[in-house]
Every structure is written in structure tokens, then in C-alpha cells.
XYZ file of C-alpha atoms in Angstrom:
633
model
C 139.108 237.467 70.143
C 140.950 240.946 70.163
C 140.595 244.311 68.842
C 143.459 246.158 66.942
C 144.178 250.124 67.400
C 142.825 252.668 65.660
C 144.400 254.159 63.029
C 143.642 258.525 61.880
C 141.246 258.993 59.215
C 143.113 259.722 55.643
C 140.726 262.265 54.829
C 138.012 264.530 56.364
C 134.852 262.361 57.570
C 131.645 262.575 55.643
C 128.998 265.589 56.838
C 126.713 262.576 58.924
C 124.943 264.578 61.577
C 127.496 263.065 64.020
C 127.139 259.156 62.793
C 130.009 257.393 63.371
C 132.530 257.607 60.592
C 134.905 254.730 59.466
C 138.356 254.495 60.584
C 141.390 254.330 58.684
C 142.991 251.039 57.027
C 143.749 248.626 59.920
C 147.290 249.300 61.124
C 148.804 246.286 63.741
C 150.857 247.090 66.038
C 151.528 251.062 66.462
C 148.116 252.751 67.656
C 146.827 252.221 70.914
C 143.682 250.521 71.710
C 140.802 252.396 73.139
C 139.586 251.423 76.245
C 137.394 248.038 76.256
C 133.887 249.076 74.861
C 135.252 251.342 72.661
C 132.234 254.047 71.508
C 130.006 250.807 70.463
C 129.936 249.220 66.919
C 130.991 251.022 63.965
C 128.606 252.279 61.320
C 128.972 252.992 57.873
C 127.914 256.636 57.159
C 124.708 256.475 55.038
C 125.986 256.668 51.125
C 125.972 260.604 50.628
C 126.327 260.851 47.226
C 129.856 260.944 45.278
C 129.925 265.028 45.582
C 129.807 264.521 49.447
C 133.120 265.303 51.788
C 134.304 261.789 52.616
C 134.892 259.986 55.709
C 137.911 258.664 57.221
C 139.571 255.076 56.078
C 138.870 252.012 57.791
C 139.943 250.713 60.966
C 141.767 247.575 61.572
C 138.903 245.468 63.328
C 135.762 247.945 63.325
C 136.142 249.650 66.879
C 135.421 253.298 67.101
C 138.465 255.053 66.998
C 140.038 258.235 69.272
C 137.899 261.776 67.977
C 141.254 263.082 65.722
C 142.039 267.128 65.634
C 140.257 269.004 63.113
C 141.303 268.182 59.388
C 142.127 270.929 57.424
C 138.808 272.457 55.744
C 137.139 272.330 58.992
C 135.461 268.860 58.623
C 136.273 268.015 62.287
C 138.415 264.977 61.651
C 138.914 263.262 64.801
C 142.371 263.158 66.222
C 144.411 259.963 66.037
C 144.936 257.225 68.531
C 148.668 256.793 70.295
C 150.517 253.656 69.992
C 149.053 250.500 71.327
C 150.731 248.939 74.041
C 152.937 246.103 74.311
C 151.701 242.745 74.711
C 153.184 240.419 77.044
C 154.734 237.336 76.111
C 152.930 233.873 76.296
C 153.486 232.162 79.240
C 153.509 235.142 81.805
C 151.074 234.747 84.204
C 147.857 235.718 83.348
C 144.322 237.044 84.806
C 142.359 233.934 85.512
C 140.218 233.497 82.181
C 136.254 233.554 82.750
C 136.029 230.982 80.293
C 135.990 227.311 81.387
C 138.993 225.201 80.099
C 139.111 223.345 76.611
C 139.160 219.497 76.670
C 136.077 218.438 79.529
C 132.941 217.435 78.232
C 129.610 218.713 79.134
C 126.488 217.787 79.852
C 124.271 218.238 76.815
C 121.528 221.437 76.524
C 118.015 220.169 77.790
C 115.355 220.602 74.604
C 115.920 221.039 71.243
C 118.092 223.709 69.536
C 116.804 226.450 68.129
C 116.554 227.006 64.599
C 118.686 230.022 63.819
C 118.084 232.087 60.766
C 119.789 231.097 57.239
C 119.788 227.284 58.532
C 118.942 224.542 55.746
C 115.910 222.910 56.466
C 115.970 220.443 58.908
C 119.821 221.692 60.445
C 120.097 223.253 64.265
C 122.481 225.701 65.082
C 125.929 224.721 66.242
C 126.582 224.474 69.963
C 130.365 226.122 70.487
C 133.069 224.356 68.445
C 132.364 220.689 69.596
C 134.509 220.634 72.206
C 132.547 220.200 75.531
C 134.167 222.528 78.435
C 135.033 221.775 82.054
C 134.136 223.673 85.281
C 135.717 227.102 85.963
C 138.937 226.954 86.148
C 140.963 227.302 89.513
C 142.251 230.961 90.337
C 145.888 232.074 90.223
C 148.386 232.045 92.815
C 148.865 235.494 94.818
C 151.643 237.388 93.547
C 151.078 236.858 89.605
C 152.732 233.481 89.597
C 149.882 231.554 87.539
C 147.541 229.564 88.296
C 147.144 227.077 90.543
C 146.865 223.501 89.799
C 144.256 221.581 90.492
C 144.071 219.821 94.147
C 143.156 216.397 94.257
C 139.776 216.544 95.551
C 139.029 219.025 92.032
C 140.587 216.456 90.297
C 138.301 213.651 91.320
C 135.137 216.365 91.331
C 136.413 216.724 87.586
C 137.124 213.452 86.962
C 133.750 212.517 88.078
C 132.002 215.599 86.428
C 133.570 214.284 82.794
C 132.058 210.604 83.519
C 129.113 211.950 84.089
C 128.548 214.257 81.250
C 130.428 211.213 78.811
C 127.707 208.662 80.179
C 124.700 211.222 79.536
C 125.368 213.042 77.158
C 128.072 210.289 74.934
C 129.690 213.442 74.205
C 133.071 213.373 71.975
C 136.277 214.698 73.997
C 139.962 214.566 73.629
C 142.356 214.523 76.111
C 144.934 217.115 76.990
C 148.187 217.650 75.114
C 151.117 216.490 76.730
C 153.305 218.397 78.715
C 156.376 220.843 77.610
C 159.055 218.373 76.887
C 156.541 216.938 74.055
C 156.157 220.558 72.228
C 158.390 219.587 69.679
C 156.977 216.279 69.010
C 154.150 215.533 66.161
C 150.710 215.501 67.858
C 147.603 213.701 66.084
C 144.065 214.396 66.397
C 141.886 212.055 67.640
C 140.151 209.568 65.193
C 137.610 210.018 63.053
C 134.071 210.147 64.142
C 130.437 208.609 62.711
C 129.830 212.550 63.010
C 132.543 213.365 60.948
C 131.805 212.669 56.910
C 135.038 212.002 55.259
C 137.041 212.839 58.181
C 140.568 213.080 58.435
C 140.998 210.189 56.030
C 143.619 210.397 53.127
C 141.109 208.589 50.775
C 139.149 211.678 51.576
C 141.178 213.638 49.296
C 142.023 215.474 52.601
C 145.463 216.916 53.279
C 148.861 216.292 51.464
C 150.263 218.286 48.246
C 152.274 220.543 50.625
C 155.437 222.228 48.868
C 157.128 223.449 52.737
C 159.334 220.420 53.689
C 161.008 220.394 57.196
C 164.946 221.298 56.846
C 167.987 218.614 58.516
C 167.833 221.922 60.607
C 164.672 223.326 62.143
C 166.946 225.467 64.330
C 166.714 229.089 62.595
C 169.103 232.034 62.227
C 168.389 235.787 62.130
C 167.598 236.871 58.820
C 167.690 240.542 58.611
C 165.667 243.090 61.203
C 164.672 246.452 59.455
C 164.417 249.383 61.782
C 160.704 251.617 61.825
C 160.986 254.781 59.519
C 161.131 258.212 61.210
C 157.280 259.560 60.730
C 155.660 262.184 62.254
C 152.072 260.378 62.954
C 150.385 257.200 62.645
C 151.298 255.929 59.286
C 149.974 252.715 57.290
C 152.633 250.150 55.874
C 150.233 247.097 55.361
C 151.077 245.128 52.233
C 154.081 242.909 52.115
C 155.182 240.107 49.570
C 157.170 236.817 49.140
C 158.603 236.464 44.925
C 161.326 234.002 43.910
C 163.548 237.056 44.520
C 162.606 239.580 46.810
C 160.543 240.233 50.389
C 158.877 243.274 49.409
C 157.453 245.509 51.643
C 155.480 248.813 52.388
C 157.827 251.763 53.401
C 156.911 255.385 53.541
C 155.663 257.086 50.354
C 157.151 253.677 48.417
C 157.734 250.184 47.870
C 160.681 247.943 48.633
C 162.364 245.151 47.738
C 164.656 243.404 49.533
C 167.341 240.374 49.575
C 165.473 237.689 51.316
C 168.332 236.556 52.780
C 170.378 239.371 53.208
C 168.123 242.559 53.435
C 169.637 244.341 51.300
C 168.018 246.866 49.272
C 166.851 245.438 45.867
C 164.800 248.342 44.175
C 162.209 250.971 45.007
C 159.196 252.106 44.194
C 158.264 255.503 44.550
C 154.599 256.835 45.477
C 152.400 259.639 44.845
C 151.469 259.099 48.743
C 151.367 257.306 51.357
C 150.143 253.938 50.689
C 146.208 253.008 52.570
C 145.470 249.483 51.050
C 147.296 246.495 49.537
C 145.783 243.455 47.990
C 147.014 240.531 50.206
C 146.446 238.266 46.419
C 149.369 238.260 44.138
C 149.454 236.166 40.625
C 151.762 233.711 39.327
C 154.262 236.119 37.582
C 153.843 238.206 41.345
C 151.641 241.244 40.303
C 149.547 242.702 42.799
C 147.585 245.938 43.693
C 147.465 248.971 46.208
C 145.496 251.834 47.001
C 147.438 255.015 48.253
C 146.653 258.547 48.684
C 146.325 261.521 46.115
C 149.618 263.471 47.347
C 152.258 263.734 50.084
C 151.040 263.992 53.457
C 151.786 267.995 54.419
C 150.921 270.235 57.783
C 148.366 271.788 55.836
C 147.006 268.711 54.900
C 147.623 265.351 56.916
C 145.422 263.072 55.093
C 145.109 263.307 51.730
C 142.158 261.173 49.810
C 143.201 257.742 49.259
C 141.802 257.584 45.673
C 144.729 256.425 43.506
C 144.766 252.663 42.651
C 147.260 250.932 40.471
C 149.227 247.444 39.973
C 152.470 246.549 40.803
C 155.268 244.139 39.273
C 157.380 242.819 41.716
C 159.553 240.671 39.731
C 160.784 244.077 37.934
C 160.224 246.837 40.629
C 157.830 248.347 38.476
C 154.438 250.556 38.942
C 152.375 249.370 35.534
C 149.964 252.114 36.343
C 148.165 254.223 38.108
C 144.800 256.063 37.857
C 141.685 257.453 39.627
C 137.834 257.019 39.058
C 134.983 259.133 39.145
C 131.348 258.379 40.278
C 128.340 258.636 37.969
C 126.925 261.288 40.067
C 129.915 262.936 41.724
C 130.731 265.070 38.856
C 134.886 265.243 38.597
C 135.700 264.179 41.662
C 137.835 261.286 42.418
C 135.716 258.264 44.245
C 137.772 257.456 47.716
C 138.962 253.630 48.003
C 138.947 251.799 51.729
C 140.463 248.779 50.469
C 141.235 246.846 46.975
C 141.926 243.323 45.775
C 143.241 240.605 43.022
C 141.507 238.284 41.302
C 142.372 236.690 37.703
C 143.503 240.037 35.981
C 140.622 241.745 37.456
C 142.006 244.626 40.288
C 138.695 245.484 42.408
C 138.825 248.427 44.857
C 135.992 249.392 47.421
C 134.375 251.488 49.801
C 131.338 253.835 50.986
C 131.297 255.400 47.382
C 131.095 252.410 45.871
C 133.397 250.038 43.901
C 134.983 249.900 40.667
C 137.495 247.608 38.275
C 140.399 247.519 36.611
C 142.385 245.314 34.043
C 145.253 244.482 35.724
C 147.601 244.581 32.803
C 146.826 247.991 31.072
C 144.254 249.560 33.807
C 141.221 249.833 31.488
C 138.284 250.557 33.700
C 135.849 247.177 33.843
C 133.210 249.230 36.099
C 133.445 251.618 38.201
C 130.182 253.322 40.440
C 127.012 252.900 39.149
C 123.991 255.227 39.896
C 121.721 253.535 42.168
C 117.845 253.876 42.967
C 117.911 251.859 45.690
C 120.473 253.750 47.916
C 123.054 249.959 46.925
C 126.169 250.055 46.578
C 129.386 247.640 46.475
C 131.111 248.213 50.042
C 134.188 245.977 49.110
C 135.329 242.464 47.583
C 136.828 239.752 48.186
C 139.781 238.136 45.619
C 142.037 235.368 45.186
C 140.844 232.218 42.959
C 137.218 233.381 41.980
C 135.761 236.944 42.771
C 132.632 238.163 45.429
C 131.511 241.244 46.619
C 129.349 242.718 49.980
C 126.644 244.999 48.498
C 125.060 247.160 51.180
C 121.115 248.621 50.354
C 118.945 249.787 52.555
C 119.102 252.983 54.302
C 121.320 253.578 57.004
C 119.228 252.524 60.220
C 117.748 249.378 58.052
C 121.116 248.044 56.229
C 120.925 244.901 53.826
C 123.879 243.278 53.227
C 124.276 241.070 49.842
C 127.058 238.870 49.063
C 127.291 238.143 45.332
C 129.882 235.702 43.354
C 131.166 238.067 40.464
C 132.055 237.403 36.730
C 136.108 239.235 37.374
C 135.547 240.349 33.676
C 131.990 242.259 33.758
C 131.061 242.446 37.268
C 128.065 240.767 36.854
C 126.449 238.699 39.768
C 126.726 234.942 39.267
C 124.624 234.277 42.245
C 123.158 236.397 45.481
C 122.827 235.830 49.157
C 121.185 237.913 51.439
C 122.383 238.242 55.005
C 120.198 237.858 57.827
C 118.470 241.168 58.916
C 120.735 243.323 61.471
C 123.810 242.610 59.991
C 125.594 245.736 59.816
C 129.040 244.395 58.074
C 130.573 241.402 56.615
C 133.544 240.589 55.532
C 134.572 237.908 52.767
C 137.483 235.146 53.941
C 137.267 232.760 51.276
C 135.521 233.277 47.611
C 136.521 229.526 46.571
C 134.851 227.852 48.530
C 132.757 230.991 49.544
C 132.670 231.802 53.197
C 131.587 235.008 54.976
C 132.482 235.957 58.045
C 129.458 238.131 59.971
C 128.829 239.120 63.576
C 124.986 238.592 63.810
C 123.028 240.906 66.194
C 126.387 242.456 67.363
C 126.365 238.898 69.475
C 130.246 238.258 69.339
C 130.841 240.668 72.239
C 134.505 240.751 71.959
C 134.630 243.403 68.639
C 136.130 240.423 66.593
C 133.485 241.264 63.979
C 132.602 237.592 64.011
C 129.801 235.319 65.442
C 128.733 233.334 62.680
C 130.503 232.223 59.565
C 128.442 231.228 56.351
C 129.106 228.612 53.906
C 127.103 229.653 50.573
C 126.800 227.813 47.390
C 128.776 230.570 45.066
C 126.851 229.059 41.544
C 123.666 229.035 43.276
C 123.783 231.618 45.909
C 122.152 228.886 48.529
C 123.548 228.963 52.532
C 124.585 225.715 52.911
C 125.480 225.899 56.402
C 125.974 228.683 59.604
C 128.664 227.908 61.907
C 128.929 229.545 65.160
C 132.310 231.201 66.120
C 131.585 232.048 69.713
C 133.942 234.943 70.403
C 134.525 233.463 73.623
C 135.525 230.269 72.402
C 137.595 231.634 68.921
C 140.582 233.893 68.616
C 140.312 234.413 65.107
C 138.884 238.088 63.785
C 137.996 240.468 60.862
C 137.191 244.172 61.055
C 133.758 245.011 60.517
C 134.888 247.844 58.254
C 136.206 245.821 55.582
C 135.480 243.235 53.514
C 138.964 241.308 52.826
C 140.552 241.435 56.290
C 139.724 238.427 58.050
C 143.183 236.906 59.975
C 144.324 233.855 62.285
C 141.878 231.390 60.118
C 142.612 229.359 57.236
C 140.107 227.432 54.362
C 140.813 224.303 52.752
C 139.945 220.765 52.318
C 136.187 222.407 52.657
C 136.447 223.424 56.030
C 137.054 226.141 58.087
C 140.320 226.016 60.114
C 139.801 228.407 63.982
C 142.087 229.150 66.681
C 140.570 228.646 69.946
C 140.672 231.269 72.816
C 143.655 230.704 75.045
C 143.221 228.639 78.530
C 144.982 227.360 81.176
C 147.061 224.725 79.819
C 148.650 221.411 81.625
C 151.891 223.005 83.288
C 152.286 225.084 86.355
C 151.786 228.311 84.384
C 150.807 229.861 81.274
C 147.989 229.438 78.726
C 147.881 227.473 75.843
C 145.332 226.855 72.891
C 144.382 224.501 70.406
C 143.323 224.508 66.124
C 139.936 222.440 65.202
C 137.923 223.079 62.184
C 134.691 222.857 60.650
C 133.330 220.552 57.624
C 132.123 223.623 55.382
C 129.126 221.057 53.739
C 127.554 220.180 57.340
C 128.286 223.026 59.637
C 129.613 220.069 62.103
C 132.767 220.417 64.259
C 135.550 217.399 62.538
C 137.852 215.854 64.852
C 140.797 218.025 63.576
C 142.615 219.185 66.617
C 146.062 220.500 66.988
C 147.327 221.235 70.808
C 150.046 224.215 70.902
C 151.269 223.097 73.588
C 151.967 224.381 77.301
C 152.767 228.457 77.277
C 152.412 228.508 73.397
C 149.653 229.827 71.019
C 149.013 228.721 67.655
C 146.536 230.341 64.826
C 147.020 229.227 61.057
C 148.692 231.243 58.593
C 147.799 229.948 55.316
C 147.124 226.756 53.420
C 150.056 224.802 52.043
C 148.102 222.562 49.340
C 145.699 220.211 51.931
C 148.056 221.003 55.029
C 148.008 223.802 57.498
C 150.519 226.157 58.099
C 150.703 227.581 61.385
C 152.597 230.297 63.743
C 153.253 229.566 67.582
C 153.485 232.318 69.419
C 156.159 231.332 72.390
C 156.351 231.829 76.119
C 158.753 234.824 77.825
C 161.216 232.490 77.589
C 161.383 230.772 73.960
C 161.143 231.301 70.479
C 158.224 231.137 68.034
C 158.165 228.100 65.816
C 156.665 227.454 62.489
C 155.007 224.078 61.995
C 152.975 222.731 59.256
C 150.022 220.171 59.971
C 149.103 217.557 57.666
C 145.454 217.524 56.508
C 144.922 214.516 56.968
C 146.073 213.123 60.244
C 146.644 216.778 61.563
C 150.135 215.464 62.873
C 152.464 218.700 63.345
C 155.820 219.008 61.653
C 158.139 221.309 63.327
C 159.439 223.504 60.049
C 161.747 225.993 61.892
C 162.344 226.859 65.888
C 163.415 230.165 66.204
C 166.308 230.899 68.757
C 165.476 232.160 72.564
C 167.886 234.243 73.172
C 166.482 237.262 74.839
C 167.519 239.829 72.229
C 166.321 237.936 69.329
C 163.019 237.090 71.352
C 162.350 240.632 72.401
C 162.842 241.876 68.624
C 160.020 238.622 67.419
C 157.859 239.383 70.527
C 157.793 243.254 69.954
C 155.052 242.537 67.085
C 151.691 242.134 68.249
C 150.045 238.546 66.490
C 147.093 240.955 65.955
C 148.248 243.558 64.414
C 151.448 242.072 62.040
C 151.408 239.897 58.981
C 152.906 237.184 58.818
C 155.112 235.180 55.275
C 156.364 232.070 55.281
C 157.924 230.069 52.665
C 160.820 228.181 51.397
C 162.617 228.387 55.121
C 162.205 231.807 55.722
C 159.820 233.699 57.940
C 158.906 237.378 57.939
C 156.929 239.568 60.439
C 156.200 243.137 59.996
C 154.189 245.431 61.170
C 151.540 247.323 59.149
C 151.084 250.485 60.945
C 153.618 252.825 62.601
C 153.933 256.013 64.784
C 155.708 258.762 65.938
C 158.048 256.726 68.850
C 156.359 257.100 72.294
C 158.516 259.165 74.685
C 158.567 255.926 77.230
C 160.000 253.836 74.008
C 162.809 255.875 73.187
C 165.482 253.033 74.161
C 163.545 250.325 72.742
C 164.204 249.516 69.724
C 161.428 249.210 67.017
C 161.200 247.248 63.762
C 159.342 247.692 60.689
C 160.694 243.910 59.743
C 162.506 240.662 61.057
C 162.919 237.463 59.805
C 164.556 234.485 60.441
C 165.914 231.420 58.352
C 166.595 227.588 58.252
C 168.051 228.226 54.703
């Protein structure tokens, strides 16, 4: 799993004796990483009070970012990080992984598991995914041609190695995808085990209901490519939109619409400032919310307080409203907002000061920051079909994290979970079924904020299962600063759809990786498994009723492809194949998978980035883009 670039705080940092502040809204794609380690694991300042100076936004995955200059007022804002650098294409050769290859069994752990805190009674811990691994893998030709293949006296040590560990341990394993030629072809997963309740099985009530059909076509078109706007430092344009009628999109100090097909401007909307959260939710009549800044960003002062919220109407191109909050306690001064979300008509915005909620509609206040005895407070929520927030308590060296389903109406708790002790943040990915995403004991070691995932009862607040989401085994992530920002994993069908880390795959060179998934009921690994193929990556995108869609990322030489994988039988459809000419692949590989979103529907596909810079003196030639897209339409 990977760490995105840190963004510059939005406003000065909280007075903390030197604790670590939180970064700005995840940006993906401009600033550049720090190096590996980063300053060690983020921490929430301790809750200062609603009077206090406040700290900077939050950063995309939780690393520590780049100490910015001094903020105006003397608050000694850290200075901001520089553009992250380019990625390189799939299928370039590689540094030999550490990790052993996907697809070998393994001999089975000697003893009994542990049991791991927040496990039912009676249920062990999850080994890995359920995949057993083979032996390190073979190193890479001199010269940074790939790696080797394996010689025939590995293969027979490997061949004899998976006999072994099948006959011992009667371990489950599936066989390696085919080779390139078959990347286009539908791939199944294995069949369903005894370990496996309900399985892949369409009398499950698994899969199907999908509305994204494959074309006569899958061969795609450019769309439209939109170039980056000028700025002067590292700016956040997260938030974009799919209507009827429009790709909508953050731009600088606005909102915009645009022809889907033609990328034409359709309307505006203008800003107070600079936009620092967008709710990724949007209802049936596409409404949605944001968070943006107080005022225009100025040399006397760069980051003004993000502490606006309002809703948005993207069928019209209209702002319904807009309005700040004030604490209890913090006299007239506006709370500061890290993130904010949809759910029902309820708009829900959080962060270090608290939370508070609006009526979508009209922007009536529902709650807003409540005094607190107990030091609690509501760090952020989670939206979409029900509504759940992380409540932090505690003090600041002794955190308690509390995730509670909500009533969207009165913000009272429906039911309340307490997260194992030591975990710092967590961050919601699903609040229907309700899954939590939390790295326990800072044990993920890759900064993907994510070792465990929880599966929790939302009407009765019980864990019904912990699933473990080795770092070094998944490539999906959330940052540890926010709540709602878990990416490259999907829910549905009650489980829990992963990525798996890249590995060498079956050709001569490049990686590849595979999707499996988790029964959310039984913590158990199913038999779901989709192969990428050789030199492509794959992580999901979103549901599409009971099927999966997914992105492939594609080799130096291809294009990325779309596919959608049916529920059930987890057979890939090719939906669109985007072209490989160089120029078109350089302008879809310029976007880093970790730090772009991603929209596809009805034939159309758009990437864009959701944080931007001041061009790096090295880049000046290339070109960069705030959008592309691409269409089978």
C-alpha cells in the first residue's frame, strides 16, 4: 500500500507544544512524497478548545507532511511539500518485490492462532487474505530488464514445495492467470468452497443487477483533456461528479460543469474560496456538499480557515447555500471543517473542533459542537445510504476511538463500538453494511492507515468480525486523518472487495495483481478472485448493483481498460479499452492511481486529479491535466 503527498495546511496549526499537526485535505497527484518514514504517524492535536488557533487540514493518507513557512500571524505553519513525482508505468521493470508471489500455497502456522482483540467468541484471527504464498521470488535481470524467470530446477523445487504444503496443510490455491494474449478474455474464479458460505452462487443473491453493459465497441475514443489551472501553490481540486448532464468538477475558487462528451463549458459556480472538502455522496436529483475556505487565498494570507460549508445542485449550477457554525465554547468564532459528507438530506461536516449538521435543502443547523466533559468529540462521518460517525475521547496520549451508527435527522447514536485500545484513527468505508477501516498498533507498516478492517452490527453496535489487511499483502488505503477517504476497495454482496499488492506476474516482465474479497459475516477469505493480468493492475472502483467495477492500470505500452466483474461468477467483462497510442497513454498515465479519482458510467470514463501545484521547473514541456476522459459512446 502507498502513501499520497502532502498537501500545505489551510490555516495556521493549533498552539500544541510541537505535537504533530494535521495536514491539509488529501490532494493526488501534485505534492511530492516525503521520504519513506515520513516524521512517524500522524496525531491529532489534543482538542484545544473552539477559541484555540487551529491546525492545518488533513493530509491525503496520514503521513507527516514537509514543516511549511510561517503563516501569517506567526503560528509557524509549516511550509508545503513540492510536487510528487511521476510514477512509472506498469510493466517497466521493477525492484524485485520482498514479498513472495501470489498463487503458491503454504505450509500451515504450527499451534493455534491467537485470539486477537474485538474477535467473536470462539473466531481466530485471519491469516493474510487466504491465498497461501510461494518462495521468494527470483531476482531481476542486470540492466533493469525484469525479472528473471524461473529455471527449471526452481520450477520443480516449487512444484514440489506446493505438493507439499497442498498434502499437509489441504490448503486452497488457484492457479495463475493466463498469459497476455488472454487479458482481454473473461476470467472466473475458482469454485466455491465448504469454507465459503453462500459463495459465489447466484441463488446466493450474489452479483447481477448491474446497469454498465459492454458496448459492440469496447475500443474507446478521447473524450476531452482539460489542461491544470495556473496557481501559485499547492491547491486542492478534490470533488468531481457524474449527472445525466454534466461531469462536474473542482476548479479554482469554483465549480464546473462540463459537456460529457464534448467538454465544453456548461455553467459555473463561483466560491468564496478555494474549495478543501467535497462529499464523494450525491442524491438522486444530484445534490451534494463541499467545504471551502472563508476568503480568497492572498500573500498576506495563504490559507484562509476552511469553515464555510454549503450544498450544491448540479442539475441547475446552483449554490443552495452557504453558512458557518460556531462552537458552544468558542465564543463567535467560526468552527474549522477537515472534511464533510451526504447522507439522506442530512450534510455532516467534521474535524478536531468537532462536528456539526445541516439540512440539506434549506441549511437549518441539525447539531453542531456540543460542550463536552469528557474531552469527546465527533472527528468526522461517514455518508451514503445510512449515517456513522468516529468519536475520539480520551486525552491525547490515551485516545478512544468510538464508531456510532447515527439517526441523519438528530444525531443521536443508534448503536456504539469501541475500538481496540491504541487506535489512534479510523476511518469509515462503508455505513451500510458498516465497515471501518483501522491500522491497529500502527502494525500496517506501509502508512496505508489500514491493518484491520471491522465488520460491526450498525443496530446493535456488536463486531461481528476483524479481517486482517496485511499492508504487505493489500494495495488498498485510507488516510489516517480522515474519516471518509478510504480508496481502491469496494463493499457489496456483504463482503469486502481488496486489491492485492503487485507481484511478479507469468510473462517475462512486469508485475501484475489480483481482486479477492472477504465474506463480511465470517471474516473468511471467499473464493472471489479476479487476475489483472500480465503488466496490468486492477483495484475496484465502485459497485455496479452485485458486480464490481474495476480500473486496470496498463503497462508502458497499452491503455487502461475498464471491466466490470460479475458477482457471482467473478467473470470479467471488458467495458472499454482505451487506445495505446503514446500521446494518449502518456496524458492517462500522467495521473497517479493514488492520488486521482476515478468516474465511470454510461461509456465514459473520467480521471482527474485532486490536488495541483505551481508547475515544477523540470515539467515545463510536459503537459499537465486537471481532466481526461475517454468514451465508447
Amino acid at each position: 500500500m502507498t502513501q499520497p503527498p502532502q498537501p500545505p495546511p489551510n490555516d495556521p496549526p493549533q498552539g500544541g507544544f510541537g505535537a504533530p499537526q494535521d495536514p491539509p485535505p488529501g490532494g493526488f497527484g501534485a505534492p511530492q512524497d516525503p521520504p519513506p518514514g515520513g516524521f512517524g504517524a500522524p496525531q491529532d492535536p489534543p482538542p484545544g478548545g473552539f477559541g484555540a488557533p487551529t491546525p492545518p487540514p488533513a493530509d491525503p493518507f496520514g503521513k507527516q507532511p514537509t514543516p511549511p513557512p510561517p503563516a501569517p500571524g506567526g503560528y509557524g505553519t509549516p511550509p508545503p511539500a513540492g510536487p510528487p513525482p511521476q510514477q512509472p508505468g506498469y510493466g517497466y521493470p521493477q525492484n524485485p518485490p520482498q514479498q513472495p508471489g501470489y498463487g503458491f500455497p503454504q505450509a500451515p502456522h504450527q499451534g493455534q492462532p491467537q485470539q486477537g482483540y474485538g474477535f467473536p467468541p470462539g473466531q481466530a484471527p485471519q491469516q493474510g487474505y487466504g491465498y497461501p504464498t510461494a518462495p521468494m521470488q527470483q531476482p531481476y535481470q542486470p540492466g533493469g530488464k525484469g525479472p528473471k524467470k524461473f529455471s527449471t530446477q526452481s520450477q520443480i523445487i516449487v512444484a514440489a514445495a506446493v505438493a507439499v504444503a497442498l498434502i499437509i496443510g489441504g490448503g486452497v490455491w488457484f492457479a495463475s492467470s493466463g498469459g497476455d494474449d488472454k487479458k482481454d478474455e473473461a476470467s472466473t474464479s475458482a469454485g466455491t468452497t465448504g469454507e465459503n458460505k453462500g459463495g459465489s452462487d447466484t441463488s446466493s443473491g450474489v452479483g447481477g443487477g448491474g446497469k454498465e453493459k459492454a458496448p459492440a465497441d469496447v475500443k474507446s475514443q478521447v473524450g476531452f483533456q482539460l489542461p491544470q489551472p495556473k496557481v501559485t501553490d499547492v491547491t486542492t481540486v478534490s470533488g468531481s461528479w457524474l449527472t445525466d448532464k454534466a461531469y462536474v468538477k473542482t476548479g479554482v475558487d469554483e465549480i464546473v460543469a462540463y459537456d460529457p462528451a464534448k467538454g465544453t463549458k456548461l455553467w459555473s459556480i463561483p466560491l468564496e474560496g478555494q474549495l478543501c472538502a467535497a462529499s464523494r455522496h450525491m442524491t438522486k436529483d444530484f445534490k451534494t456538499a463541499i467545504a471551502f475556505e472563508e476568503g480568497k487565498r492572498t500573500a498576506a494570507n495563504k490559507y484562509p480557515t476552511c469553515n464555510q460549508v454549503g450544498a450544491l445542485d448540479l442539475s441547475t449550477g446552483k449554490l443552495l447555500w452557504s453558512k458557518s457554525v460556531t462552537a458552544s465554547t468558542g465564543g463567535d468564532r467560526p468552527v474549522r471543517f477537515e472534511e464533510v459528507t451526504l447522507s439522506g438530506s442530512t450534510v455532516a461536516a467534521g474535524g478536531t473542533e468537532g462536528g456539526a449538521a445541516f439540512d440539506l435543502n434549506t441549511g437549518a443547523e441539525r447539531w453542531k459542537p456540543k460542550v463536552s466533559t469528557d474531552g469527546c468529540y465527533d472527528k468526522g462521518y461517514g455518508g451514503g445510504e445510512a449515517l456513522a460517525v468516529v468519536r475520539k475521547c480520551g486525552t491525547y496520549d490515551d485516545p478512544q476511538l468510538t464508531i456510532q451508527a447515527l439517526n441523519p435527522t438528530t444525531g443521536a447514536p443508534l448503536s456504539s463500538f469501541k475500538m481496540p485500545p491504541g487506535v489512534e484513527y479510523a476511518s469509515i468505508v462503508s455505513t451500510k453494511p458498516l465497515v471501518v477501516a483501522a491500522d491497529v498498533g500502527d502494525t500496517a507498516g506501509d502508512g496505508s492507515g489500514i491493518s484491520d478492517l471491522f465488520s460491526i452490527d450498525a443496530a446493535t453496535g456488536k463486531l461481528l468480525t476483524k479481517i486482517a489487511a496485511d499492508g504487505d499483502k493489500y494495495a488498498a488505503s485510507c488516510r489516517s486523518t480522515k474519516v471518509e477517504s478510504c480508496q481502491h476497495l469496494a463493499v457489496g454482496n456483504n463482503r469486502v472487495y481488496l486489491p492485492t499488492e503487485e507481484h511478479e506476474g507469468t510473462g517475462e516482465y512486469g508485475n501484475t495483481n489480483e481482486i479477492v474479497s472477504f465474506d463480511l459475516t465470517t471474516g473468511k477469505p471467499t473464493s472471489d478472485r479476479a487476475d489483472a493480468g500480465d503488466r496490468y493492475s486492477m483495484f475496484p472502483v465502485r459497485m455496479d448493483g452485485g458486480n464490481l467495477i474495476a480500473y486496470k492500470e496498463p503497462p508502458y505500452d497499452k491503455g487502461g481498460q475498464i471491466v466490470s466483474i460479475d458477482g457471482a461468477t467473478f467473470k470479467q467483462t471488458v467495458l472499454m479499452d482505451n487506445p495505446g497510442d503514446e500521446s494518449i497513454r502518456d496524458a492517462e498515465t500522467s495521473f497517479s492511481s493514488d492520488y486521482a479519482e476515478y468516474i465511470y458510467g454510461g461509456g465514459r470514463l473520467f480521471i482527474s486529479e485532486t490536488m495541483i501545484s505551481k508547475p515544477r521547473e523540470s515539467s515545463l514541456d510536459d503537459k499537465e491535466y486537471l481532466v481526461v476522459s475517454f468514451s465508447t459512446s
